[in-house]
């Protein structure tokens, strides 16, 4: 799907939080989209921790630390797969997942204590609020916001329609 002569890409921002069961459900769609579009679709995890999930702020910071260690997406998906367990266990699970993935677990623990990634998380959340994100997951592609927090029915198809149009028209270059 990527135009190899122009290297055209489309950016899909995914506003999510790692303790959200709906975001975990959305993983299948995100994996299918990556499989279909490859490098033509750049998916960016954007943090939108919800107050109703006690460990969502720490999980967002942990994802940023994992990204700093070169494993951001892999880590975020591993934590999402265990969203309910995160609700029960909190930060010890975040460090455990880091260890399981071969990350520096001690550095992960230190990052959670010193809050070094809090500004990134806060900036994402503020940007999300500014563009009207109210729940997770919410997708933004080609300037269009698609809210998956109420229903994810048909969302992947809608993302595909927009991505196909942008890639064809060339309006989605990052």
CSV table of N, CA and C in Angstrom, one decimal:
chain,number,residue,atom,x,y,z
A,1,UNK,N,0.8,-1.2,0.0
A,1,UNK,CA,0.0,0.0,0.0
A,1,UNK,C,0.9,1.3,0.0
A,2,UNK,N,2.1,1.2,0.5
A,2,UNK,CA,2.9,2.4,0.5
A,2,UNK,C,3.4,2.6,-0.9
A,3,UNK,N,3.4,3.9,-1.3
A,3,UNK,CA,3.9,4.3,-2.6
A,3,UNK,C,5.4,4.4,-2.5
A,4,UNK,N,6.1,3.4,-3.0
A,4,UNK,CA,7.5,3.3,-2.9
A,4,UNK,C,8.3,4.5,-3.6
A,5,UNK,N,7.7,5.1,-4.5
A,5,UNK,CA,8.4,6.2,-5.2
A,5,UNK,C,8.3,7.4,-4.4
A,6,UNK,N,7.3,7.6,-3.6
A,6,UNK,CA,7.2,8.9,-2.8
A,6,UNK,C,7.5,8.6,-1.3
A,7,UNK,N,7.4,7.3,-0.9
A,7,UNK,CA,7.6,7.0,0.5
A,7,UNK,C,6.5,7.6,1.4
A,8,UNK,N,5.3,7.7,0.8
A,8,UNK,CA,4.1,8.3,1.5
A,8,UNK,C,3.7,7.5,2.7
A,9,UNK,N,3.4,8.2,3.8
A,9,UNK,CA,2.9,7.5,5.0
A,9,UNK,C,1.7,8.3,5.5
A,10,UNK,N,1.0,7.6,6.4
A,10,UNK,CA,-0.1,8.2,7.1
A,10,UNK,C,0.1,7.9,8.6
A,11,UNK,N,-0.2,8.9,9.4
A,11,UNK,CA,0.0,8.8,10.8
A,11,UNK,C,-1.4,8.5,11.5
A,12,UNK,N,-1.4,7.5,12.3
A,12,UNK,CA,-2.6,7.2,13.2
A,12,UNK,C,-2.1,7.3,14.6
A,13,UNK,N,-2.7,8.4,15.3
A,13,UNK,CA,-2.5,8.5,16.7
A,13,UNK,C,-3.5,7.7,17.4
A,14,UNK,N,-3.1,6.9,18.4
A,14,UNK,CA,-4.0,6.1,19.2
A,14,UNK,C,-3.9,6.6,20.6
A,15,UNK,N,-5.0,7.2,21.1
A,15,UNK,CA,-5.0,7.7,22.4
A,15,UNK,C,-5.5,6.6,23.3
A,16,UNK,N,-4.7,6.1,24.2
A,16,UNK,CA,-5.1,5.0,25.0
A,16,UNK,C,-4.5,5.1,26.4
A,17,UNK,N,-4.9,4.1,27.2
A,17,UNK,CA,-4.3,3.9,28.5
A,17,UNK,C,-4.1,2.5,28.7
A,18,UNK,N,-3.1,2.1,29.4
A,18,UNK,CA,-2.7,0.7,29.5
A,18,UNK,C,-3.4,-0.2,30.5
A,19,UNK,N,-4.3,0.4,31.2
A,19,UNK,CA,-5.2,-0.3,32.1
A,19,UNK,C,-6.6,-0.5,31.6
A,20,UNK,N,-6.8,0.0,30.4
A,20,UNK,CA,-8.1,0.0,29.8
A,20,UNK,C,-8.5,-1.3,29.0
A,21,UNK,N,-9.5,-2.0,29.4
A,21,UNK,CA,-9.9,-3.2,28.7
A,21,UNK,C,-10.3,-3.0,27.3
A,22,UNK,N,-10.9,-1.8,27.0
A,22,UNK,CA,-11.3,-1.5,25.6
A,22,UNK,C,-10.0,-1.3,24.7
A,23,UNK,N,-9.0,-0.7,25.3
A,23,UNK,CA,-7.7,-0.6,24.6
A,23,UNK,C,-7.1,-2.0,24.3
A,24,UNK,N,-7.2,-2.8,25.3
A,24,UNK,CA,-6.7,-4.2,25.1
A,24,UNK,C,-7.4,-4.9,23.9
A,25,UNK,N,-8.8,-4.7,23.9
A,25,UNK,CA,-9.6,-5.3,22.8
A,25,UNK,C,-9.1,-4.7,21.4
A,26,UNK,N,-8.8,-3.4,21.4
A,26,UNK,CA,-8.4,-2.7,20.2
A,26,UNK,C,-7.0,-3.2,19.6
A,27,UNK,N,-6.3,-3.9,20.4
A,27,UNK,CA,-5.0,-4.4,20.0
A,27,UNK,C,-5.1,-5.3,18.7
A,28,UNK,N,-6.1,-6.1,18.6
A,28,UNK,CA,-6.3,-6.9,17.4
A,28,UNK,C,-6.5,-6.1,16.2
A,29,UNK,N,-7.2,-5.0,16.3
A,29,UNK,CA,-7.4,-4.1,15.1
A,29,UNK,C,-6.1,-3.4,14.8
A,30,UNK,N,-5.3,-3.0,15.8
A,30,UNK,CA,-4.1,-2.3,15.5
A,30,UNK,C,-3.1,-3.2,14.9
A,31,UNK,N,-3.0,-4.5,15.3
A,31,UNK,CA,-2.1,-5.4,14.7
A,31,UNK,C,-2.6,-5.7,13.2
A,32,UNK,N,-3.9,-5.8,13.0
A,32,UNK,CA,-4.3,-6.0,11.6
A,32,UNK,C,-4.0,-4.8,10.7
A,33,UNK,N,-4.1,-3.6,11.2
A,33,UNK,CA,-3.8,-2.4,10.5
A,33,UNK,C,-2.3,-2.4,10.1
A,34,UNK,N,-1.4,-2.7,11.1
A,34,UNK,CA,0.0,-2.8,10.9
A,34,UNK,C,0.3,-3.8,9.8
A,35,UNK,N,-0.3,-5.0,9.9
A,35,UNK,CA,-0.1,-6.0,8.9
A,35,UNK,C,-0.5,-5.6,7.5
A,36,UNK,N,-1.6,-4.9,7.4
A,36,UNK,CA,-2.1,-4.5,6.1
A,36,UNK,C,-1.2,-3.4,5.5
A,37,UNK,N,-0.9,-2.4,6.3
A,37,UNK,CA,-0.2,-1.2,5.7
A,37,UNK,C,1.3,-1.2,5.9
A,38,UNK,N,1.8,-2.0,6.8
A,38,UNK,CA,3.3,-2.0,7.1
A,38,UNK,C,3.8,-0.6,7.4
A,39,UNK,N,4.8,-0.2,6.8
A,39,UNK,CA,5.5,1.1,7.1
A,39,UNK,C,4.7,2.3,6.6
A,40,UNK,N,3.6,2.1,5.8
A,40,UNK,CA,2.8,3.2,5.2
A,40,UNK,C,1.9,3.8,6.3
A,41,UNK,N,1.7,3.0,7.4
A,41,UNK,CA,0.8,3.5,8.5
A,41,UNK,C,1.7,3.6,9.7
A,42,UNK,N,2.0,4.8,10.2
A,42,UNK,CA,2.8,5.1,11.4
A,42,UNK,C,1.8,5.2,12.5
A,43,UNK,N,1.8,4.2,13.4
A,43,UNK,CA,0.9,4.3,14.6
A,43,UNK,C,1.7,4.8,15.8
A,44,UNK,N,1.1,5.8,16.4
A,44,UNK,CA,1.8,6.5,17.6
A,44,UNK,C,0.9,6.3,18.8
A,45,UNK,N,1.5,5.7,19.8
A,45,UNK,CA,0.8,5.6,21.1
A,45,UNK,C,0.8,7.0,21.8
A,46,UNK,N,-0.4,7.4,22.1
A,46,UNK,CA,-0.5,8.7,22.8
A,46,UNK,C,-1.2,8.4,24.1
A,47,UNK,N,-0.7,8.9,25.2
A,47,UNK,CA,-1.2,8.6,26.5
A,47,UNK,C,-2.4,9.4,26.9
A,48,UNK,N,-3.4,8.7,27.4
A,48,UNK,CA,-4.6,9.4,28.0
A,48,UNK,C,-5.0,8.6,29.2
A,49,UNK,N,-4.2,8.7,30.3
A,49,UNK,CA,-4.6,8.0,31.5
A,49,UNK,C,-5.9,8.5,32.1
A,50,UNK,N,-6.7,7.5,32.5
A,50,UNK,CA,-8.0,7.9,33.0
A,50,UNK,C,-8.0,7.8,34.5
A,51,UNK,N,-8.6,8.7,35.2
A,51,UNK,CA,-8.6,8.7,36.7
A,51,UNK,C,-9.2,7.5,37.3
A,52,UNK,N,-10.2,6.9,36.6
A,52,UNK,CA,-10.9,5.7,37.1
A,52,UNK,C,-9.9,4.5,37.2
A,53,UNK,N,-8.8,4.5,36.5
A,53,UNK,CA,-7.8,3.4,36.6
A,53,UNK,C,-6.6,3.9,37.4
A,54,UNK,N,-6.5,3.4,38.5
A,54,UNK,CA,-5.5,3.8,39.5
A,54,UNK,C,-4.1,3.8,39.0
A,55,UNK,N,-3.7,2.8,38.2
A,55,UNK,CA,-2.3,2.6,37.8
A,55,UNK,C,-2.0,3.1,36.4
A,56,UNK,N,-3.0,3.8,35.8
A,56,UNK,CA,-2.8,4.2,34.4
A,56,UNK,C,-1.7,5.2,34.2
A,57,UNK,N,-1.5,6.1,35.2
A,57,UNK,CA,-0.5,7.2,35.1
A,57,UNK,C,0.9,6.5,35.2
A,58,UNK,N,1.1,5.6,36.1
A,58,UNK,CA,2.3,4.8,36.2
A,58,UNK,C,2.6,4.0,35.0
A,59,UNK,N,1.6,3.4,34.4
A,59,UNK,CA,1.7,2.5,33.3
A,59,UNK,C,2.2,3.4,32.1
A,60,UNK,N,1.6,4.6,31.9
A,60,UNK,CA,2.0,5.5,30.8
A,60,UNK,C,3.5,5.9,31.0
A,61,UNK,N,3.9,6.2,32.2
A,61,UNK,CA,5.3,6.5,32.4
A,61,UNK,C,6.2,5.3,32.1
A,62,UNK,N,5.8,4.1,32.5
A,62,UNK,CA,6.5,2.9,32.3
A,62,UNK,C,6.7,2.7,30.8
A,63,UNK,N,5.6,2.9,30.0
A,63,UNK,CA,5.7,2.8,28.6
A,63,UNK,C,6.7,3.7,28.0
A,64,UNK,N,6.8,4.9,28.5
A,64,UNK,CA,7.8,5.9,28.0
A,64,UNK,C,9.2,5.4,28.4
A,65,UNK,N,9.4,4.9,29.5
A,65,UNK,CA,10.7,4.3,29.9
A,65,UNK,C,11.1,3.2,29.0
A,66,UNK,N,10.1,2.3,28.7
A,66,UNK,CA,10.3,1.2,27.8
A,66,UNK,C,10.7,1.7,26.4
A,67,UNK,N,10.1,2.8,26.0
A,67,UNK,CA,10.4,3.4,24.7
A,67,UNK,C,11.8,3.9,24.7
A,68,UNK,N,12.2,4.5,25.8
A,68,UNK,CA,13.6,5.0,26.0
A,68,UNK,C,14.6,3.9,25.9
A,69,UNK,N,14.2,2.7,26.3
A,69,UNK,CA,15.0,1.5,26.2
A,69,UNK,C,14.8,0.7,24.9
A,70,UNK,N,14.0,1.3,24.0
A,70,UNK,CA,13.9,0.7,22.6
A,70,UNK,C,12.8,-0.3,22.5
A,71,UNK,N,11.9,-0.4,23.4
A,71,UNK,CA,10.9,-1.4,23.4
A,71,UNK,C,9.5,-0.9,23.7
A,72,UNK,N,9.2,0.3,23.3
A,72,UNK,CA,7.9,1.0,23.6
A,72,UNK,C,6.7,0.2,23.2
A,73,UNK,N,6.6,-0.1,22.0
A,73,UNK,CA,5.3,-0.8,21.5
A,73,UNK,C,5.2,-2.2,22.1
A,74,UNK,N,6.3,-2.9,22.1
A,74,UNK,CA,6.3,-4.3,22.6
A,74,UNK,C,5.9,-4.2,24.1
A,75,UNK,N,6.4,-3.3,24.8
A,75,UNK,CA,6.1,-3.2,26.3
A,75,UNK,C,4.6,-2.8,26.5
A,76,UNK,N,4.2,-1.8,25.7
A,76,UNK,CA,2.8,-1.3,25.9
A,76,UNK,C,1.8,-2.4,25.6
A,77,UNK,N,2.1,-3.2,24.5
A,77,UNK,CA,1.2,-4.3,24.2
A,77,UNK,C,1.2,-5.4,25.2
A,78,UNK,N,2.4,-5.7,25.8
A,78,UNK,CA,2.5,-6.7,26.8
A,78,UNK,C,1.7,-6.3,28.1
A,79,UNK,N,1.8,-5.0,28.5
A,79,UNK,CA,1.0,-4.5,29.6
A,79,UNK,C,-0.5,-4.5,29.3
A,80,UNK,N,-0.9,-4.1,28.1
A,80,UNK,CA,-2.3,-4.1,27.7
A,80,UNK,C,-2.9,-5.5,27.8
A,81,UNK,N,-2.1,-6.5,27.4
A,81,UNK,CA,-2.6,-7.9,27.5
A,81,UNK,C,-2.9,-8.3,28.9
A,82,UNK,N,-2.3,-7.6,29.9
A,82,UNK,CA,-2.5,-7.9,31.3
A,82,UNK,C,-3.2,-6.8,32.0
A,83,UNK,N,-4.1,-6.1,31.4
A,83,UNK,CA,-4.8,-4.9,32.0
A,83,UNK,C,-5.4,-5.2,33.3
A,84,UNK,N,-6.2,-6.3,33.4
A,84,UNK,CA,-6.9,-6.6,34.6
A,84,UNK,C,-5.9,-6.9,35.7
A,85,UNK,N,-4.8,-7.6,35.4
A,85,UNK,CA,-3.7,-7.9,36.4
A,85,UNK,C,-3.1,-6.6,36.9
A,86,UNK,N,-2.9,-5.6,36.0
A,86,UNK,CA,-2.3,-4.3,36.3
A,86,UNK,C,-3.2,-3.7,37.4
A,87,UNK,N,-4.5,-3.8,37.2
A,87,UNK,CA,-5.5,-3.2,38.1
A,87,UNK,C,-5.3,-3.8,39.5
A,88,UNK,N,-5.0,-5.0,39.6
A,88,UNK,CA,-4.8,-5.7,40.9
A,88,UNK,C,-3.4,-5.5,41.5
A,89,UNK,N,-2.3,-5.5,40.6
A,89,UNK,CA,-1.0,-5.5,41.1
A,89,UNK,C,-0.2,-4.2,41.1
A,90,UNK,N,-0.6,-3.4,40.1
A,90,UNK,CA,0.0,-2.1,40.0
A,90,UNK,C,1.5,-2.1,39.6
A,91,UNK,N,2.3,-1.2,40.2
A,91,UNK,CA,3.6,-1.0,39.7
A,91,UNK,C,4.5,-2.2,39.7
A,92,UNK,N,4.4,-3.2,40.7
A,92,UNK,CA,5.2,-4.4,40.6
A,92,UNK,C,5.0,-5.1,39.3
A,93,UNK,N,3.8,-5.1,38.7
A,93,UNK,CA,3.6,-5.8,37.4
A,93,UNK,C,4.4,-5.0,36.3
A,94,UNK,N,4.4,-3.7,36.4
A,94,UNK,CA,5.1,-2.9,35.4
A,94,UNK,C,6.6,-3.3,35.3
A,95,UNK,N,7.2,-3.4,36.5
A,95,UNK,CA,8.6,-3.8,36.6
A,95,UNK,C,8.8,-5.2,36.1
A,96,UNK,N,7.8,-6.1,36.5
A,96,UNK,CA,7.9,-7.5,36.1
A,96,UNK,C,7.9,-7.7,34.6
A,97,UNK,N,7.0,-7.0,33.9
A,97,UNK,CA,6.9,-7.0,32.5
A,97,UNK,C,8.2,-6.5,31.8
A,98,UNK,N,8.7,-5.5,32.4
A,98,UNK,CA,10.0,-5.0,31.9
A,98,UNK,C,11.1,-6.1,31.9
A,99,UNK,N,11.2,-6.7,33.1
A,99,UNK,CA,12.1,-7.8,33.3
A,99,UNK,C,11.9,-9.0,32.3
A,100,UNK,N,10.6,-9.3,32.1
A,100,UNK,CA,10.2,-10.4,31.2
A,100,UNK,C,10.7,-10.1,29.7
A,101,UNK,N,10.6,-8.8,29.4
A,101,UNK,CA,11.0,-8.4,28.0
A,101,UNK,C,12.5,-8.1,27.8
A,102,UNK,N,13.2,-8.3,28.9
A,102,UNK,CA,14.7,-8.1,28.8
A,102,UNK,C,15.1,-6.6,29.0
A,103,UNK,N,14.2,-5.8,29.4
A,103,UNK,CA,14.5,-4.4,29.7
A,103,UNK,C,15.3,-4.3,31.0
A,104,UNK,N,15.8,-3.2,31.3
A,104,UNK,CA,16.5,-2.9,32.5
A,104,UNK,C,15.4,-2.6,33.6
A,105,UNK,N,15.0,-3.6,34.3
A,105,UNK,CA,13.9,-3.5,35.3
A,105,UNK,C,14.3,-2.5,36.4
A,106,UNK,N,15.5,-2.5,36.8
A,106,UNK,CA,15.9,-1.5,37.9
A,106,UNK,C,15.7,-0.1,37.4
A,107,UNK,N,16.1,0.1,36.2
A,107,UNK,CA,15.9,1.5,35.6
A,107,UNK,C,14.4,1.8,35.5
A,108,UNK,N,13.6,0.8,35.1
A,108,UNK,CA,12.2,1.0,35.1
A,108,UNK,C,11.7,1.4,36.4
A,109,UNK,N,12.1,0.7,37.5
A,109,UNK,CA,11.6,1.0,38.8
A,109,UNK,C,12.1,2.4,39.2
A,110,UNK,N,13.3,2.8,38.9
A,110,UNK,CA,13.8,4.1,39.2
A,110,UNK,C,13.0,5.2,38.5
A,111,UNK,N,12.7,4.9,37.2
A,111,UNK,CA,11.9,5.9,36.4
A,111,UNK,C,10.5,6.1,37.0
A,112,UNK,N,9.9,5.1,37.5
A,112,UNK,CA,8.6,5.2,38.1
A,112,UNK,C,8.7,6.0,39.4
A,113,UNK,N,9.8,5.9,40.1
A,113,UNK,CA,9.9,6.6,41.4
A,113,UNK,C,10.2,8.1,41.1
A,114,UNK,N,11.2,8.3,40.1
A,114,UNK,CA,11.6,9.7,39.9
A,114,UNK,C,10.7,10.5,39.0
A,115,UNK,N,9.7,9.8,38.3
A,115,UNK,CA,8.8,10.5,37.5
A,115,UNK,C,9.3,11.2,36.3
A,116,UNK,N,10.5,10.8,35.8
A,116,UNK,CA,11.2,11.4,34.7
A,116,UNK,C,10.4,11.5,33.4
A,117,UNK,N,9.3,10.7,33.2
A,117,UNK,CA,8.5,10.7,32.0
A,117,UNK,C,7.2,11.4,32.2
A,118,UNK,N,6.9,11.9,33.4
A,118,UNK,CA,5.6,12.5,33.7
A,118,UNK,C,5.2,13.7,32.7
A,119,UNK,N,6.2,14.5,32.4
A,119,UNK,CA,5.9,15.6,31.5
A,119,UNK,C,5.4,15.2,30.1
A,120,UNK,N,6.0,14.1,29.6
A,120,UNK,CA,5.5,13.5,28.3
A,120,UNK,C,4.1,13.1,28.4
A,121,UNK,N,3.8,12.3,29.5
A,121,UNK,CA,2.4,11.8,29.7
A,121,UNK,C,1.4,12.9,29.9
A,122,UNK,N,1.8,13.9,30.7
A,122,UNK,CA,0.9,15.1,30.9
A,122,UNK,C,0.7,15.9,29.6
A,123,UNK,N,1.7,16.0,28.8
A,123,UNK,CA,1.6,16.7,27.5
A,123,UNK,C,0.6,16.0,26.6
A,124,UNK,N,0.8,14.7,26.5
A,124,UNK,CA,-0.1,13.9,25.7
A,124,UNK,C,-1.6,14.0,26.1
A,125,UNK,N,-1.8,13.9,27.4
A,125,UNK,CA,-3.1,14.0,28.0
A,125,UNK,C,-3.7,15.4,27.7
A,126,UNK,N,-2.9,16.5,27.9
A,126,UNK,CA,-3.4,17.8,27.6
A,126,UNK,C,-3.7,18.0,26.1
A,127,UNK,N,-2.9,17.5,25.2
A,127,UNK,CA,-3.2,17.6,23.8
A,127,UNK,C,-4.5,16.8,23.5
A,128,UNK,N,-4.6,15.6,24.1
A,128,UNK,CA,-5.8,14.8,23.8
A,128,UNK,C,-7.1,15.6,24.2
A,129,UNK,N,-7.0,16.2,25.4
A,129,UNK,CA,-8.2,17.0,25.9
A,129,UNK,C,-8.5,18.1,25.0
A,130,UNK,N,-7.4,18.8,24.5
A,130,UNK,CA,-7.6,19.9,23.6
A,130,UNK,C,-8.3,19.6,22.3
A,131,UNK,N,-8.1,18.3,21.8
A,131,UNK,CA,-8.7,18.0,20.5
A,131,UNK,C,-10.0,17.2,20.7
A,132,UNK,N,-10.4,17.1,22.0
A,132,UNK,CA,-11.7,16.5,22.3
A,132,UNK,C,-11.7,15.0,22.7
A,133,UNK,N,-10.6,14.5,23.0
A,133,UNK,CA,-10.5,13.1,23.5
A,133,UNK,C,-11.2,13.0,24.8
A,134,UNK,N,-12.1,12.1,25.0
A,134,UNK,CA,-12.8,12.0,26.3
A,134,UNK,C,-12.7,10.6,26.9
A,135,UNK,N,-12.3,9.6,26.1
A,135,UNK,CA,-12.2,8.3,26.5
A,135,UNK,C,-11.2,7.5,25.6
A,136,UNK,N,-11.0,6.3,26.0
A,136,UNK,CA,-10.0,5.5,25.3
A,136,UNK,C,-10.6,4.1,24.9
A,137,UNK,N,-10.2,3.6,23.7
A,137,UNK,CA,-9.3,4.2,22.8
A,137,UNK,C,-9.9,5.2,21.9
A,138,UNK,N,-9.2,6.2,21.5
A,138,UNK,CA,-9.6,7.2,20.5
A,138,UNK,C,-8.5,7.3,19.4
A,139,UNK,N,-9.0,7.2,18.2
A,139,UNK,CA,-8.0,7.3,17.0
A,139,UNK,C,-8.1,8.6,16.3
A,140,UNK,N,-7.0,9.1,15.9
A,140,UNK,CA,-7.0,10.4,15.1
A,140,UNK,C,-6.2,10.1,13.9
A,141,UNK,N,-6.8,10.2,12.7
A,141,UNK,CA,-6.1,9.9,11.4
A,141,UNK,C,-6.7,11.0,10.4
A,142,UNK,N,-5.8,11.6,9.7
A,142,UNK,CA,-6.2,12.6,8.7
A,142,UNK,C,-7.1,13.7,9.3
A,143,UNK,N,-6.8,14.1,10.5
A,143,UNK,CA,-7.6,15.1,11.2
A,143,UNK,C,-9.0,14.7,11.7
A,144,UNK,N,-9.3,13.4,11.5
A,144,UNK,CA,-10.6,12.9,11.9
A,144,UNK,C,-10.4,12.1,13.2
A,145,UNK,N,-11.3,12.4,14.2
A,145,UNK,CA,-11.3,11.7,15.5
A,145,UNK,C,-12.3,10.6,15.5
A,146,UNK,N,-11.9,9.4,15.9
A,146,UNK,CA,-12.8,8.3,15.9
A,146,UNK,C,-12.8,7.7,17.3
A,147,UNK,N,-13.9,7.8,18.0
A,147,UNK,CA,-14.0,7.4,19.4
A,147,UNK,C,-14.4,5.9,19.6
A,148,UNK,N,-13.4,5.2,20.1
A,148,UNK,CA,-13.6,3.8,20.3
A,148,UNK,C,-14.0,3.4,21.7
A,149,UNK,N,-14.2,4.5,22.6
A,149,UNK,CA,-14.5,4.2,24.0
A,149,UNK,C,-15.9,3.8,24.2
A,150,UNK,N,-16.8,4.2,23.2
A,150,UNK,CA,-18.2,3.8,23.3
A,150,UNK,C,-18.4,2.5,22.6
A,151,UNK,N,-17.9,2.4,21.4
A,151,UNK,CA,-18.0,1.2,20.6
A,151,UNK,C,-16.9,1.1,19.6
A,152,UNK,N,-16.3,-0.1,19.4
A,152,UNK,CA,-15.3,-0.2,18.4
A,152,UNK,C,-15.8,-0.8,17.1
A,153,UNK,N,-17.1,-1.0,17.0
A,153,UNK,CA,-17.7,-1.6,15.9
A,153,UNK,C,-17.4,-0.7,14.6
A,154,UNK,N,-16.8,-1.3,13.6
A,154,UNK,CA,-16.6,-0.6,12.4
A,154,UNK,C,-15.4,0.4,12.4
A,155,UNK,N,-14.7,0.5,13.5
A,155,UNK,CA,-13.6,1.5,13.6
A,155,UNK,C,-12.5,1.2,12.7
A,156,UNK,N,-12.1,-0.1,12.6
A,156,UNK,CA,-10.9,-0.5,11.8
A,156,UNK,C,-11.2,-0.2,10.3
A,157,UNK,N,-12.5,-0.5,9.9
A,157,UNK,CA,-12.9,-0.3,8.5
A,157,UNK,C,-12.8,1.2,8.2
A,158,UNK,N,-13.2,2.0,9.2
A,158,UNK,CA,-13.2,3.5,9.0
A,158,UNK,C,-11.8,4.0,8.9
A,159,UNK,N,-10.9,3.5,9.7
A,159,UNK,CA,-9.5,3.9,9.7
A,159,UNK,C,-8.9,3.5,8.3
A,160,UNK,N,-9.3,2.3,7.8
A,160,UNK,CA,-8.8,1.8,6.5
A,160,UNK,C,-9.3,2.7,5.4
A,161,UNK,N,-10.5,3.1,5.4
A,161,UNK,CA,-11.1,4.0,4.4
A,161,UNK,C,-10.3,5.3,4.4
A,162,UNK,N,-10.0,5.9,5.5
A,162,UNK,CA,-9.3,7.1,5.6
A,162,UNK,C,-7.9,7.0,5.2
A,163,UNK,N,-7.2,5.9,5.6
A,163,UNK,CA,-5.8,5.6,5.3
A,163,UNK,C,-5.7,5.4,3.8
A,164,UNK,N,-6.6,4.6,3.2
A,164,UNK,CA,-6.6,4.4,1.7
A,164,UNK,C,-6.7,5.7,1.0
A,165,UNK,N,-7.6,6.5,1.4
A,165,UNK,CA,-7.8,7.8,0.7
A,165,UNK,C,-6.6,8.7,0.8
A,166,UNK,N,-6.0,8.8,2.0
A,166,UNK,CA,-4.9,9.7,2.2
A,166,UNK,C,-3.7,9.2,1.5
A,167,UNK,N,-3.5,7.8,1.4
A,167,UNK,CA,-2.3,7.3,0.7
A,167,UNK,C,-2.5,7.5,-0.8
A,168,UNK,N,-3.7,7.4,-1.3
A,168,UNK,CA,-4.0,7.6,-2.7
A,168,UNK,C,-3.9,9.0,-3.1
A,169,UNK,N,-4.4,9.9,-2.3
A,169,UNK,CA,-4.4,11.3,-2.6
A,169,UNK,C,-3.1,12.0,-2.2
A,170,UNK,N,-2.4,11.4,-1.3
A,170,UNK,CA,-1.1,11.9,-0.9
A,170,UNK,C,-1.2,13.0,0.2
A,171,UNK,N,-2.4,13.1,0.8
A,171,UNK,CA,-2.6,14.1,1.8
A,171,UNK,C,-2.2,13.7,3.2
A,172,UNK,N,-1.7,12.5,3.4
A,172,UNK,CA,-1.4,12.0,4.7
A,172,UNK,C,0.1,12.0,5.1
A,173,UNK,N,0.9,12.6,4.3
A,173,UNK,CA,2.4,12.6,4.5
A,173,UNK,C,2.7,13.1,5.9
A,174,UNK,N,3.6,12.4,6.6
A,174,UNK,CA,4.0,12.8,7.9
A,174,UNK,C,5.1,13.8,7.9
